[in-house]
Short mmCIF file of N, CA and C in Angstrom, two decimals:
data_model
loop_
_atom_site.label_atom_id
_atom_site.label_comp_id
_atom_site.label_asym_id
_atom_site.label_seq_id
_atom_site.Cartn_x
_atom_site.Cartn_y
_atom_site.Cartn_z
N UNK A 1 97.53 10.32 89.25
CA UNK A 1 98.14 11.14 88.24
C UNK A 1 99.64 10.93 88.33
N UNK A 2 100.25 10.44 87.24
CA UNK A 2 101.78 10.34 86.86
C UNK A 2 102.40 12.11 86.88
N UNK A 3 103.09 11.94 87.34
CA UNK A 3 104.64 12.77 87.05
C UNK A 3 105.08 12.65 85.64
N UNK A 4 105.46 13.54 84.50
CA UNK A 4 105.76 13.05 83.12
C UNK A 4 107.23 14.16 83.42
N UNK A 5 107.90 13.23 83.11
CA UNK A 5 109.23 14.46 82.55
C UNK A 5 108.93 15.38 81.58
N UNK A 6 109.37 16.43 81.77
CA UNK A 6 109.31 17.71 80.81
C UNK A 6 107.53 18.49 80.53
N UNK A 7 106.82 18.30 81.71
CA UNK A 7 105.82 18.30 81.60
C UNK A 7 105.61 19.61 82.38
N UNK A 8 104.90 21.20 81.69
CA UNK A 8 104.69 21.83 82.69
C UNK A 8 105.85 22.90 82.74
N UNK A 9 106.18 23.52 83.90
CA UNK A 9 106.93 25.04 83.88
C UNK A 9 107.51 24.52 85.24
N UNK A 10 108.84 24.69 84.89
CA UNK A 10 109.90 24.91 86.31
C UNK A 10 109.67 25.99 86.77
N UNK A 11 110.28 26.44 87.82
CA UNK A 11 110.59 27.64 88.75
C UNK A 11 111.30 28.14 88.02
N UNK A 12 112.30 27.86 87.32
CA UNK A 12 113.57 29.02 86.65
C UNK A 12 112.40 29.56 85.81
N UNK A 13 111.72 29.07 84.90
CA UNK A 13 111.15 29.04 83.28
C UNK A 13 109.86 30.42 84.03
N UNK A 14 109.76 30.36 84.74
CA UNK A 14 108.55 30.35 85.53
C UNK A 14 109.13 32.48 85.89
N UNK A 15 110.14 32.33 87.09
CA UNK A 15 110.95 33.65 87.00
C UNK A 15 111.34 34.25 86.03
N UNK A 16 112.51 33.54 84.73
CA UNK A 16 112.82 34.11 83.66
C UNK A 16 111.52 34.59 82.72
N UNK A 17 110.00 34.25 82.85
CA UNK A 17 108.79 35.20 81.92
C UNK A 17 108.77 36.01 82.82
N UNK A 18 108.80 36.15 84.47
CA UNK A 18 107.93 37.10 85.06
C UNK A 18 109.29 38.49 84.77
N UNK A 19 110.40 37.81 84.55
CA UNK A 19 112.02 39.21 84.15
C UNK A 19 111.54 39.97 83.18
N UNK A 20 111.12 38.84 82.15
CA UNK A 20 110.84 39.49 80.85
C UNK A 20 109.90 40.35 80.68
N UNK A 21 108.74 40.05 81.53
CA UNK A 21 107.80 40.79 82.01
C UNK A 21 107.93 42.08 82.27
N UNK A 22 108.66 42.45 83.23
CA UNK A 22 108.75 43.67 83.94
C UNK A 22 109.81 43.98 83.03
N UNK A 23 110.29 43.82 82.61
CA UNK A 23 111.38 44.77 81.55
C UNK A 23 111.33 45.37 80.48
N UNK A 24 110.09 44.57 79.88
CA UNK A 24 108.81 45.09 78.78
C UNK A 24 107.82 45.70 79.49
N UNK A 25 107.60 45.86 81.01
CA UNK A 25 106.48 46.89 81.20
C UNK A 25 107.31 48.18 81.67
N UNK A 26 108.39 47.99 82.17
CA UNK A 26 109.21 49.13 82.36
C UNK A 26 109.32 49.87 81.37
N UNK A 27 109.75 49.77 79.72
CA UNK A 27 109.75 49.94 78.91
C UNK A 27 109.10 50.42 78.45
N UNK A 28 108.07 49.76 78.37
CA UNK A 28 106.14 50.70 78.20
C UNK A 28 106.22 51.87 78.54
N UNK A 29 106.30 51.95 80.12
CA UNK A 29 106.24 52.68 80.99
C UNK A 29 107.02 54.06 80.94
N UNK A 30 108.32 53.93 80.35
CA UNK A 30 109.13 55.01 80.28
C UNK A 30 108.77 55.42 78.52
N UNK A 31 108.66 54.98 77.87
CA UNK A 31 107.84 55.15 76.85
C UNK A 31 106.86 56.33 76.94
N UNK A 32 105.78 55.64 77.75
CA UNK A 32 104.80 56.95 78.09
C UNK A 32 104.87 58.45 78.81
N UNK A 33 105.56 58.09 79.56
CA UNK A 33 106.48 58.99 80.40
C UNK A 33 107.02 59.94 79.77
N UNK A 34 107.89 59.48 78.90
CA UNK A 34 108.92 60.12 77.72
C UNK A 34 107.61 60.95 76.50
N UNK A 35 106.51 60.54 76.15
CA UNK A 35 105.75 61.29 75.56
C UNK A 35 104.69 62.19 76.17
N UNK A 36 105.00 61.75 77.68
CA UNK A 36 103.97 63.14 78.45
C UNK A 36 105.16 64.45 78.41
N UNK A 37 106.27 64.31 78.33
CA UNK A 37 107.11 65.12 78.71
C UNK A 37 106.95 65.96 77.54
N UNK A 38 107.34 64.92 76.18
CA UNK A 38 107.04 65.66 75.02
C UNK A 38 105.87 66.58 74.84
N UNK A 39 104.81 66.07 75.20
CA UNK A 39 103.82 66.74 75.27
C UNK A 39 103.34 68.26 75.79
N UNK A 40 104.07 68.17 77.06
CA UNK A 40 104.08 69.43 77.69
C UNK A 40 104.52 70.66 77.16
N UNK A 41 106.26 70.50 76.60
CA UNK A 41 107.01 70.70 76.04
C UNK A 41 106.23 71.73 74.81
N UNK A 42 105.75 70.40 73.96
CA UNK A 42 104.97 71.05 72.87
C UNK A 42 104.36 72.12 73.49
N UNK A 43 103.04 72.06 74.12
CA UNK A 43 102.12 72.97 74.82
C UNK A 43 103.25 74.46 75.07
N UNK A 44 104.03 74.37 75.52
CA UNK A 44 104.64 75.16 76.13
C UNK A 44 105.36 76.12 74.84
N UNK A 45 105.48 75.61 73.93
CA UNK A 45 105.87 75.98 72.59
C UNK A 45 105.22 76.61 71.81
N UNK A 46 104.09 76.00 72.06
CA UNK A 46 102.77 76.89 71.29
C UNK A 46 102.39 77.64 72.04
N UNK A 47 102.17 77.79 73.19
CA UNK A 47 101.70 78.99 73.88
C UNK A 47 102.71 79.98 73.47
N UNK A 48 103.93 79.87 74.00
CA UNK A 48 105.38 80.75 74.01
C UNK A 48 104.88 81.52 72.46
N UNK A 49 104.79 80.82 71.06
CA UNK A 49 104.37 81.20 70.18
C UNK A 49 103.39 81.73 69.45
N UNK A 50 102.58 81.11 70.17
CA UNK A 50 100.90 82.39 69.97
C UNK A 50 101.24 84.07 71.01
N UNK A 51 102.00 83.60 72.34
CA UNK A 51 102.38 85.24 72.54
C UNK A 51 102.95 85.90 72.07
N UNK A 52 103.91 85.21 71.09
CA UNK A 52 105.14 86.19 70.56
C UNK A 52 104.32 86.66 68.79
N UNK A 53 103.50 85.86 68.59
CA UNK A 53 102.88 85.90 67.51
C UNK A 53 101.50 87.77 67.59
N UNK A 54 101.24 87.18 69.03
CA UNK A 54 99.73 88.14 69.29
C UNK A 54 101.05 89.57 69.24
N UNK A 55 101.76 89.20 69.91
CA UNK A 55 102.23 90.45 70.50
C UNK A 55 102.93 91.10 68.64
N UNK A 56 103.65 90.52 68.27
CA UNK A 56 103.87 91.77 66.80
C UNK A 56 102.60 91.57 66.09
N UNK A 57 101.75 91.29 66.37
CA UNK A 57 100.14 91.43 65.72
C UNK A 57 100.38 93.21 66.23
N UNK A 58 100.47 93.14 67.51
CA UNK A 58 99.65 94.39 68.02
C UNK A 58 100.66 95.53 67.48
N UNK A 59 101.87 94.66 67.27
CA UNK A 59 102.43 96.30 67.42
C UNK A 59 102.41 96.61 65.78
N UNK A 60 102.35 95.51 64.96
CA UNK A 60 101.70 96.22 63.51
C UNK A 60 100.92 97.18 63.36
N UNK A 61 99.64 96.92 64.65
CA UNK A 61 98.44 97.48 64.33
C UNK A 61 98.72 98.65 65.16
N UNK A 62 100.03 98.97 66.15
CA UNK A 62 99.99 100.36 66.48
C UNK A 62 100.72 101.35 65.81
N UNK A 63 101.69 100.59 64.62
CA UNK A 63 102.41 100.87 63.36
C UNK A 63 103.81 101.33 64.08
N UNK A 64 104.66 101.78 62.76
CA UNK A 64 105.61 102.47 62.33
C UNK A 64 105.84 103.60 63.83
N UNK A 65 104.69 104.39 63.90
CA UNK A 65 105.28 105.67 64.60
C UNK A 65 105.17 105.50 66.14
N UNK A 66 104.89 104.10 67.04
CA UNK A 66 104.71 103.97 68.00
C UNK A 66 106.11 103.75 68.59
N UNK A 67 107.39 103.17 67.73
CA UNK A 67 108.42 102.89 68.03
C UNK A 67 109.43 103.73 68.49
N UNK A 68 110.21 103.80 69.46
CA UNK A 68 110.56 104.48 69.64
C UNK A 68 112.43 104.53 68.88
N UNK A 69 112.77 106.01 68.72
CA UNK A 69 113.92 105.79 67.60
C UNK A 69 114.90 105.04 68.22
N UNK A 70 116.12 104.35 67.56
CA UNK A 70 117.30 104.09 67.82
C UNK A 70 117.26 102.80 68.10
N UNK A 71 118.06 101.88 68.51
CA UNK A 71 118.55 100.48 69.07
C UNK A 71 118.03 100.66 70.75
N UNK A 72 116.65 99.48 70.96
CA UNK A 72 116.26 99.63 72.48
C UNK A 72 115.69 98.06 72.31
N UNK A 73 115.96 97.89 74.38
CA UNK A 73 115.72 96.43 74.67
C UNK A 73 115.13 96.72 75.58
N UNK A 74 113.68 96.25 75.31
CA UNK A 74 112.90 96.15 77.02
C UNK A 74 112.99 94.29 77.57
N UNK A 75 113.67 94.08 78.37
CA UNK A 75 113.60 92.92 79.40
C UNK A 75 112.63 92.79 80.37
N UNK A 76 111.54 92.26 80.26
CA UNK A 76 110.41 91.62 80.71
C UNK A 76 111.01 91.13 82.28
N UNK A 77 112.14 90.37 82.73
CA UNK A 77 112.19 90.02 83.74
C UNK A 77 113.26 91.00 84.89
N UNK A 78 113.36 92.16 84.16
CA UNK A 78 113.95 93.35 85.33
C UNK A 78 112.73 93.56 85.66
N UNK A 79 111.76 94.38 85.07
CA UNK A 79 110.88 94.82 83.99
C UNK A 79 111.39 96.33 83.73
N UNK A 80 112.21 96.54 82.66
CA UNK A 80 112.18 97.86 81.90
C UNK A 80 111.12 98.23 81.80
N UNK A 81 111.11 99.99 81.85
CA UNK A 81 109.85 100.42 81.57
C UNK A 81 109.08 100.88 80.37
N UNK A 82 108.24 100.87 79.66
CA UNK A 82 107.53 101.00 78.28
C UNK A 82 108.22 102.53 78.01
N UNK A 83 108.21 102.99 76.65
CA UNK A 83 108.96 103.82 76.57
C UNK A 83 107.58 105.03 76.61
N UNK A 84 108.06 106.30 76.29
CA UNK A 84 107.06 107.42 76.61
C UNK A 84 105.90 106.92 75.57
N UNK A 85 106.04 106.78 74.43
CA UNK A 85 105.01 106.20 73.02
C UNK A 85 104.09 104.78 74.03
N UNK A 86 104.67 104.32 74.98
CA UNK A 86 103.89 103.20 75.21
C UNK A 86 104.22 102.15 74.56
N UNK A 87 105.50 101.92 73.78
CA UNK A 87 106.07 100.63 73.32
C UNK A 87 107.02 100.11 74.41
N UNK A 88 106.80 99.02 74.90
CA UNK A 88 106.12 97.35 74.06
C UNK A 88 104.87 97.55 75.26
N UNK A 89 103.74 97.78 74.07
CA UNK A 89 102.28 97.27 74.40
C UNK A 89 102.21 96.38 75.35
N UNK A 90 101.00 95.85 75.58
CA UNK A 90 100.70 94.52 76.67
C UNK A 90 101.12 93.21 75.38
N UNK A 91 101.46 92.37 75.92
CA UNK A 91 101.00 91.80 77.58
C UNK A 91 102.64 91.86 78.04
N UNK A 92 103.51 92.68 77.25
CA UNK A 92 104.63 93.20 78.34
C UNK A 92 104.54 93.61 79.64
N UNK A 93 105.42 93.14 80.61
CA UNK A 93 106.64 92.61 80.75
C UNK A 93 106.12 90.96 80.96
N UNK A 94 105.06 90.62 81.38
CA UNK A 94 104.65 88.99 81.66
C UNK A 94 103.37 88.84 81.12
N UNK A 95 103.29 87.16 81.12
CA UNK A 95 101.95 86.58 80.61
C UNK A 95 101.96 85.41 81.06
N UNK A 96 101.01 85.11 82.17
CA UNK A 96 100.67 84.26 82.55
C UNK A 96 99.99 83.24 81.72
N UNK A 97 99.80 81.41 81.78
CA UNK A 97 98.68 81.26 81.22
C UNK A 97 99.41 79.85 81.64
N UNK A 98 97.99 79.09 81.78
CA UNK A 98 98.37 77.72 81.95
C UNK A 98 99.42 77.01 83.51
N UNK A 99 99.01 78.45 83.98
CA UNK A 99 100.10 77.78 85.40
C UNK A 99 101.31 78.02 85.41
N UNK A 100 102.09 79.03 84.17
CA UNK A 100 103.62 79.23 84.14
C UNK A 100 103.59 80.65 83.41
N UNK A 101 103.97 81.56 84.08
CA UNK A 101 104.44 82.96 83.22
C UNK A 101 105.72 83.04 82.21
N UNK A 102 104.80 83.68 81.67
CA UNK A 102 105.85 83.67 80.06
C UNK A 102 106.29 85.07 80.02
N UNK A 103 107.53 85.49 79.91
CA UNK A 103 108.62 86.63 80.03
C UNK A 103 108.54 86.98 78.87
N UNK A 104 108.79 88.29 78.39
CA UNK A 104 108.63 88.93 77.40
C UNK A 104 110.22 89.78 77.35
N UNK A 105 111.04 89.84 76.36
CA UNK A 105 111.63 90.72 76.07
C UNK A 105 111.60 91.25 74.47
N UNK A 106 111.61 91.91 74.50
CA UNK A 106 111.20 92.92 73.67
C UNK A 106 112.71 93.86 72.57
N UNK A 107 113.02 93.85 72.01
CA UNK A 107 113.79 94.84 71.34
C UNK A 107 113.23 95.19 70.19
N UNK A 108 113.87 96.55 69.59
CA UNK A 108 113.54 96.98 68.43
C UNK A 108 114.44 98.23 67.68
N UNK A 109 114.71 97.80 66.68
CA UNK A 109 116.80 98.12 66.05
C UNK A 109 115.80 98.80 64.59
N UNK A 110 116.96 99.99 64.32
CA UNK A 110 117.04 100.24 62.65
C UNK A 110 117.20 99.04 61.74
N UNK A 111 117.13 98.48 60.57
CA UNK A 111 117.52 97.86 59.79
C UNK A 111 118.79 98.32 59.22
N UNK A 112 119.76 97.65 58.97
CA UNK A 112 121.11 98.21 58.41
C UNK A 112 121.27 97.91 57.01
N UNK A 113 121.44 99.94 56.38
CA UNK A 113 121.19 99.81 55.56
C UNK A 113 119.67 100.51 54.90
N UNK A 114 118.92 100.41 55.72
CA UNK A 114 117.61 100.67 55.32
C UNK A 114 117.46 102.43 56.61
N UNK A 115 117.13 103.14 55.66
CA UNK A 115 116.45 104.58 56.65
C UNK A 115 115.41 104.25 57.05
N UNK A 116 114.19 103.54 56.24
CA UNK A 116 112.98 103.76 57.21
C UNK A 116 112.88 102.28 57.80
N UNK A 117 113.59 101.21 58.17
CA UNK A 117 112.74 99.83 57.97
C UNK A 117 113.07 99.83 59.57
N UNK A 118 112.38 99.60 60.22
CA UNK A 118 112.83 99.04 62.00
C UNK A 118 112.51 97.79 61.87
N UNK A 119 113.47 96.67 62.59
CA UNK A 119 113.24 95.25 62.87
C UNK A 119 112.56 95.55 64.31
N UNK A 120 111.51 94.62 64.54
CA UNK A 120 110.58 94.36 66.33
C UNK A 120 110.99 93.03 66.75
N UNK A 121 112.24 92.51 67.22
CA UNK A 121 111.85 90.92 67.61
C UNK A 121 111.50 91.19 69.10
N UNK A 122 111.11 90.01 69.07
CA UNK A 122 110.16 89.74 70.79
C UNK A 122 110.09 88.18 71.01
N UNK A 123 111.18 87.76 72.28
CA UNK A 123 111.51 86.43 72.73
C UNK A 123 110.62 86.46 74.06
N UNK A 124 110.00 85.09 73.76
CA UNK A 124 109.22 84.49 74.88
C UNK A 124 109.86 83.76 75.64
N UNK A 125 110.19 83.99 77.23
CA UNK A 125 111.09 82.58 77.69
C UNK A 125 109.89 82.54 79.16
N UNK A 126 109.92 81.22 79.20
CA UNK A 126 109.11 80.22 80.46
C UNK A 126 110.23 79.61 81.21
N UNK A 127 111.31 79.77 81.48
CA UNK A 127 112.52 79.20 81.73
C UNK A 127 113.81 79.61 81.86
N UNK A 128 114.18 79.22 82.51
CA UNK A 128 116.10 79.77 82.15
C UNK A 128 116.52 79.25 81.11
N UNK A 129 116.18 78.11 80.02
CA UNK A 129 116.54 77.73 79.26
C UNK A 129 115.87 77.79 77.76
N UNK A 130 114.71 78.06 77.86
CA UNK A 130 113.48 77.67 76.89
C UNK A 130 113.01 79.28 76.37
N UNK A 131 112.60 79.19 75.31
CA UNK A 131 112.50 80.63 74.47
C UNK A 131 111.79 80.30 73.19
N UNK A 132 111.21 81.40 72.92
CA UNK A 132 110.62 81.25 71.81
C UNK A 132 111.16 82.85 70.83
N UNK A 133 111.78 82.83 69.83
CA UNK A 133 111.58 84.53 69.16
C UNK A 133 111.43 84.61 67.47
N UNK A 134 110.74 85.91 67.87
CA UNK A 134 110.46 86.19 66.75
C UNK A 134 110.76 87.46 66.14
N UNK A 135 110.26 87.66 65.34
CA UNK A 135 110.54 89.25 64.74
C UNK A 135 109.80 89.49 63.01
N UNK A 136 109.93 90.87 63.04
CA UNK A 136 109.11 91.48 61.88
C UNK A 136 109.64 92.72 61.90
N UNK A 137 108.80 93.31 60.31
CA UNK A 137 109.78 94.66 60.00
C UNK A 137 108.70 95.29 60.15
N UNK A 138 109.12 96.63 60.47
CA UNK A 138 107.76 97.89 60.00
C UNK A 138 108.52 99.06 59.37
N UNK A 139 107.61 99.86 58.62
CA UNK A 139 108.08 100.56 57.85
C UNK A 139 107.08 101.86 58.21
N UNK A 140 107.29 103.00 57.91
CA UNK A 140 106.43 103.88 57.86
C UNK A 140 105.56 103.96 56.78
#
């Protein structure tokens, strides 16, 4: 068998695919990585939001006269205590689920401007940074 010039893969030709290689699987790699994160994230969003969602479910359904009067903030992570009426319902001050407790704070203000309208918001946080809030009106 002859030797042919230019026949075949050098050593350089040979290293420079296996570079290219790993720099496109690295790539891949952080790729996927980067969408498990997203993923979680999400999860963590929707949970945060189905609690903050369940929770002014409930307090619709305990209405208008469960509130107690004036400008009040219950903080889930002192834990303030429910007021004499029993507002903020469960699953105040925490809610576990999925391996991470979800913090509840709670306020609930006059509307300004309005005699009968009370605003209820209620922020979900899993984090020092991360939150979810919401809010709704009730009226008598």
């Amino acid at each position: 068998m002859r030797w042919r010039p230019g026949a075949g893969l050098t050593l350089l030709e040979t290293l420079l695919a296996i570079g290219i290689l790993a720099v496109v699987s690295l790539a891949v790699v952080a790729v996927f990585v980067g969408g498990l994160r997203l993923l979680a994230r999400s999860s963590e969003i929707a949970t945060a939001t189905e609690i903050a969602r369940d929770f002014l479910e409930r307090t619709k359904l305990t209405g208008y006269g469960a509130l107690p009067p004036g400008t009040n903030r219950f903080d889930g992570s002192v834990p303030d205590p429910a007021s004499a009426s029993g507002f903020p319902q469960g699953p105040y001050p925490k809610f576990p689920s999925g391996g991470r407790e979800y913090t509840l704070v709670v306020s609930s203000q006059p509307v300004p401007g309005s005699s009968s309208l009370m605003s209820v918001q209620v922020e979900v946080r899993w984090d020092e940074v991360s939150f979810v809030r919401m809010e709704t009106y009730l009226s008598p």
